[in-house]
mmCIF file of C-alpha atoms in Angstrom:
data_model
loop_
_atom_site.group_PDB
_atom_site.id
_atom_site.type_symbol
_atom_site.label_atom_id
_atom_site.label_comp_id
_atom_site.label_asym_id
_atom_site.label_seq_id
_atom_site.Cartn_x
_atom_site.Cartn_y
_atom_site.Cartn_z
ATOM 1 C CA UNK A 132 -106.436 -17.193 178.000
ATOM 2 C CA UNK A 133 -108.749 -14.344 176.899
ATOM 3 C CA UNK A 134 -111.433 -16.823 175.867
ATOM 4 C CA UNK A 135 -112.033 -17.670 179.557
ATOM 5 C CA UNK A 136 -112.570 -14.018 180.520
ATOM 6 C CA UNK A 137 -116.148 -12.690 180.100
ATOM 7 C CA UNK A 138 -116.569 -10.347 177.127
ATOM 8 C CA UNK A 139 -117.392 -7.337 179.324
ATOM 9 C CA UNK A 140 -114.006 -7.712 181.049
ATOM 10 C CA UNK A 141 -112.032 -7.816 177.769
ATOM 11 C CA UNK A 142 -112.620 -4.091 177.138
ATOM 12 C CA UNK A 143 -109.898 -1.582 178.017
ATOM 13 C CA UNK A 144 -109.588 -0.841 181.778
ATOM 14 C CA UNK A 145 -110.617 2.820 181.338
ATOM 15 C CA UNK A 146 -114.103 1.766 180.245
ATOM 16 C CA UNK A 147 -114.807 -0.192 183.440
ATOM 17 C CA UNK A 148 -116.955 0.980 186.280
ATOM 18 C CA UNK A 149 -117.902 -0.931 189.391
ATOM 19 C CA UNK A 150 -121.231 -1.743 187.726
ATOM 20 C CA UNK A 151 -119.681 -3.303 184.626
ATOM 21 C CA UNK A 152 -117.135 -5.189 186.710
ATOM 22 C CA UNK A 153 -119.800 -6.683 188.993
ATOM 23 C CA UNK A 154 -122.009 -7.480 186.011
ATOM 24 C CA UNK A 155 -119.143 -9.267 184.277
ATOM 25 C CA UNK A 156 -118.465 -11.378 187.342
ATOM 26 C CA UNK A 157 -122.160 -12.178 187.813
ATOM 27 C CA UNK A 158 -122.048 -10.890 191.385
ATOM 28 C CA UNK A 159 -125.112 -8.736 190.981
ATOM 29 C CA UNK A 160 -127.363 -11.767 191.161
ATOM 30 C CA UNK A 161 -125.415 -13.328 194.028
ATOM 31 C CA UNK A 162 -125.539 -10.115 196.043
ATOM 32 C CA UNK A 163 -129.202 -9.523 195.286
ATOM 33 C CA UNK A 164 -128.574 -6.018 193.988
ATOM 34 C CA UNK A 165 -129.925 -4.556 190.818
ATOM 35 C CA UNK A 166 -127.094 -3.049 188.824
ATOM 36 C CA UNK A 167 -127.897 -1.159 185.613
ATOM 37 C CA UNK A 168 -126.312 -2.433 182.423
ATOM 38 C CA UNK A 169 -123.078 -0.908 181.148
ATOM 39 C CA UNK A 170 -125.007 0.997 178.476
ATOM 40 C CA UNK A 171 -127.332 2.693 180.953
ATOM 41 C CA UNK A 172 -124.416 3.415 183.321
ATOM 42 C CA UNK A 173 -122.511 5.175 180.524
ATOM 43 C CA UNK A 174 -125.606 7.249 179.740
ATOM 44 C CA UNK A 175 -125.611 8.621 183.287
ATOM 45 C CA UNK A 176 -124.767 12.354 183.274
ATOM 46 C CA UNK A 177 -122.189 11.799 186.008
ATOM 47 C CA UNK A 178 -120.216 9.227 184.040
ATOM 48 C CA UNK A 179 -120.576 10.426 180.467
ATOM 49 C CA UNK A 180 -119.201 13.960 180.929
ATOM 50 C CA UNK A 181 -115.635 13.324 182.064
ATOM 51 C CA UNK A 182 -112.736 11.155 180.923
ATOM 52 C CA UNK A 183 -111.231 8.636 183.315
ATOM 53 C CA UNK A 184 -108.153 9.886 185.219
ATOM 54 C CA UNK A 185 -106.414 6.543 184.876
ATOM 55 C CA UNK A 186 -106.933 5.808 188.579
ATOM 56 C CA UNK A 187 -109.264 2.990 189.518
ATOM 57 C CA UNK A 188 -112.108 5.188 190.781
ATOM 58 C CA UNK A 189 -114.689 3.746 188.423
ATOM 59 C CA UNK A 190 -118.008 5.554 188.627
ATOM 60 C CA UNK A 191 -116.759 7.726 191.526
ATOM 61 C CA UNK A 192 -114.419 9.760 189.270
ATOM 62 C CA UNK A 193 -117.024 12.370 188.176
ATOM 63 C CA UNK A 194 -117.963 13.040 191.801
ATOM 64 C CA UNK A 195 -114.316 13.332 192.867
ATOM 65 C CA UNK A 196 -113.552 15.722 190.009
ATOM 66 C CA UNK A 197 -116.620 17.868 190.778
ATOM 67 C CA UNK A 198 -115.531 18.176 194.429
ATOM 68 C CA UNK A 199 -111.964 19.042 193.376
ATOM 69 C CA UNK A 200 -113.190 21.774 191.018
ATOM 70 C CA UNK A 201 -115.218 23.339 193.831
ATOM 71 C CA UNK A 202 -112.103 23.441 196.034
ATOM 72 C CA UNK A 203 -109.876 25.762 194.014
ATOM 73 C CA UNK A 204 -107.046 27.204 196.084
ATOM 74 C CA UNK A 205 -106.999 30.996 195.953
ATOM 75 C CA UNK A 206 -103.411 31.158 197.177
ATOM 76 C CA UNK A 207 -101.920 28.588 194.780
ATOM 77 C CA UNK A 208 -98.841 29.729 192.838
ATOM 78 C CA UNK A 209 -100.102 28.225 189.566
ATOM 79 C CA UNK A 210 -103.498 29.929 189.875
ATOM 80 C CA UNK A 211 -102.167 32.960 187.947
ATOM 81 C CA UNK A 212 -102.647 35.484 190.765
ATOM 82 C CA UNK A 213 -98.920 35.963 191.340
ATOM 83 C CA UNK A 214 -96.563 37.406 188.728
ATOM 84 C CA UNK A 215 -93.340 36.192 190.381
ATOM 85 C CA UNK A 216 -92.299 33.493 192.811
ATOM 86 C CA UNK A 217 -91.011 35.999 195.446
ATOM 87 C CA UNK A 218 -94.442 37.676 195.350
ATOM 88 C CA UNK A 219 -96.039 34.282 195.971
ATOM 89 C CA UNK A 220 -93.587 33.517 198.809
ATOM 90 C CA UNK A 221 -94.463 36.740 200.607
ATOM 91 C CA UNK A 222 -98.206 36.103 200.342
ATOM 92 C CA UNK A 223 -97.845 32.421 201.272
ATOM 93 C CA UNK A 224 -95.777 33.241 204.362
ATOM 94 C CA UNK A 225 -98.335 35.828 205.501
ATOM 95 C CA UNK A 226 -101.187 33.340 204.949
ATOM 96 C CA UNK A 227 -99.347 30.606 206.831
ATOM 97 C CA UNK A 228 -98.758 32.841 209.855
ATOM 98 C CA UNK A 229 -102.401 33.935 209.700
ATOM 99 C CA UNK A 230 -103.615 30.323 209.703
ATOM 100 C CA UNK A 231 -101.187 29.229 212.412
ATOM 101 C CA UNK A 232 -102.047 32.313 214.465
ATOM 102 C CA UNK A 233 -98.381 32.521 215.454
ATOM 103 C CA UNK A 234 -96.472 35.755 215.240
ATOM 104 C CA UNK A 235 -93.712 35.757 217.848
ATOM 105 C CA UNK A 236 -92.009 39.010 218.736
ATOM 106 C CA UNK A 237 -88.484 39.369 217.337
ATOM 107 C CA UNK A 238 -85.823 38.620 219.963
ATOM 108 C CA UNK A 239 -82.094 38.946 220.361
ATOM 109 C CA UNK A 240 -80.690 35.391 219.895
ATOM 110 C CA UNK A 241 -78.406 35.904 222.932
ATOM 111 C CA UNK A 242 -76.219 32.815 222.298
ATOM 112 C CA UNK A 243 -74.760 31.125 225.371
ATOM 113 C CA UNK A 244 -71.820 28.684 225.219
ATOM 114 C CA UNK A 245 -72.664 25.606 227.305
ATOM 115 C CA UNK A 246 -69.827 23.230 226.459
ATOM 116 C CA UNK A 247 -66.678 23.204 224.293
ATOM 117 C CA UNK A 248 -64.966 19.910 223.320
ATOM 118 C CA UNK A 249 -61.781 19.407 221.301
ATOM 119 C CA UNK A 250 -62.486 16.717 218.666
ATOM 120 C CA UNK A 251 -59.088 16.641 216.927
ATOM 121 C CA UNK A 252 -59.511 18.499 213.632
ATOM 122 C CA UNK A 253 -62.430 20.559 214.892
ATOM 123 C CA UNK A 254 -63.980 21.946 218.068
ATOM 124 C CA UNK A 255 -67.556 21.073 218.982
ATOM 125 C CA UNK A 256 -69.449 23.794 220.817
ATOM 126 C CA UNK A 257 -72.859 23.305 222.367
ATOM 127 C CA UNK A 258 -74.809 26.553 222.538
ATOM 128 C CA UNK A 259 -78.255 27.773 223.552
ATOM 129 C CA UNK A 260 -79.979 30.619 221.723
ATOM 130 C CA UNK A 261 -83.401 32.296 221.756
ATOM 131 C CA UNK A 262 -85.827 31.902 218.846
ATOM 132 C CA UNK A 263 -88.825 33.619 220.454
ATOM 133 C CA UNK A 264 -89.668 35.063 223.858
ATOM 134 C CA UNK A 265 -89.296 32.346 226.489
ATOM 135 C CA UNK A 266 -87.902 29.727 224.102
ATOM 136 C CA UNK A 267 -84.220 28.722 224.084
ATOM 137 C CA UNK A 268 -82.952 26.154 221.573
ATOM 138 C CA UNK A 269 -79.837 23.979 221.946
ATOM 139 C CA UNK A 270 -77.487 23.536 218.984
ATOM 140 C CA UNK A 271 -74.050 22.167 218.141
ATOM 141 C CA UNK A 272 -71.554 24.285 216.216
ATOM 142 C CA UNK A 273 -68.564 22.511 214.642
ATOM 143 C CA UNK A 274 -65.592 24.842 214.177
ATOM 144 C CA UNK A 275 -62.693 23.545 212.002
ATOM 145 C CA UNK A 276 -59.202 24.178 213.424
ATOM 146 C CA UNK A 277 -57.147 24.375 210.208
ATOM 147 C CA UNK A 278 -59.430 26.591 208.160
ATOM 148 C CA UNK A 279 -57.606 28.515 205.441
ATOM 149 C CA UNK A 280 -58.991 31.417 203.458
#
């Protein structure tokens, strides 16, 4: 079966780029595009510097990695800026509220019983409560009847 596959395609998948794949299939002539040989493609500074990630990005991998390295996240937990997870949580919560631009005033929940239904072993209560000024949220509370302890 391997004898029918062109030699350039018998190399390990990590060594392929779009150029070598198209060259192996002979599509470069059919498409009328000039594609450099595999040797000259590997000599390119963008392709020779970095190992393949295992994903099928071909010759795009160096560009993707360069972009990713330029986008380091200053608030990432694994970046080494935070000594403990609770310290990270506090900073992350503050950053999230900053980005969302949402800081509601604290409110009294002021629960209000809307409906109470006996469901046999438990009672289902529908309540409304406040989560922020002007916003009331409905909820169901299930209260067991034979609770011990």
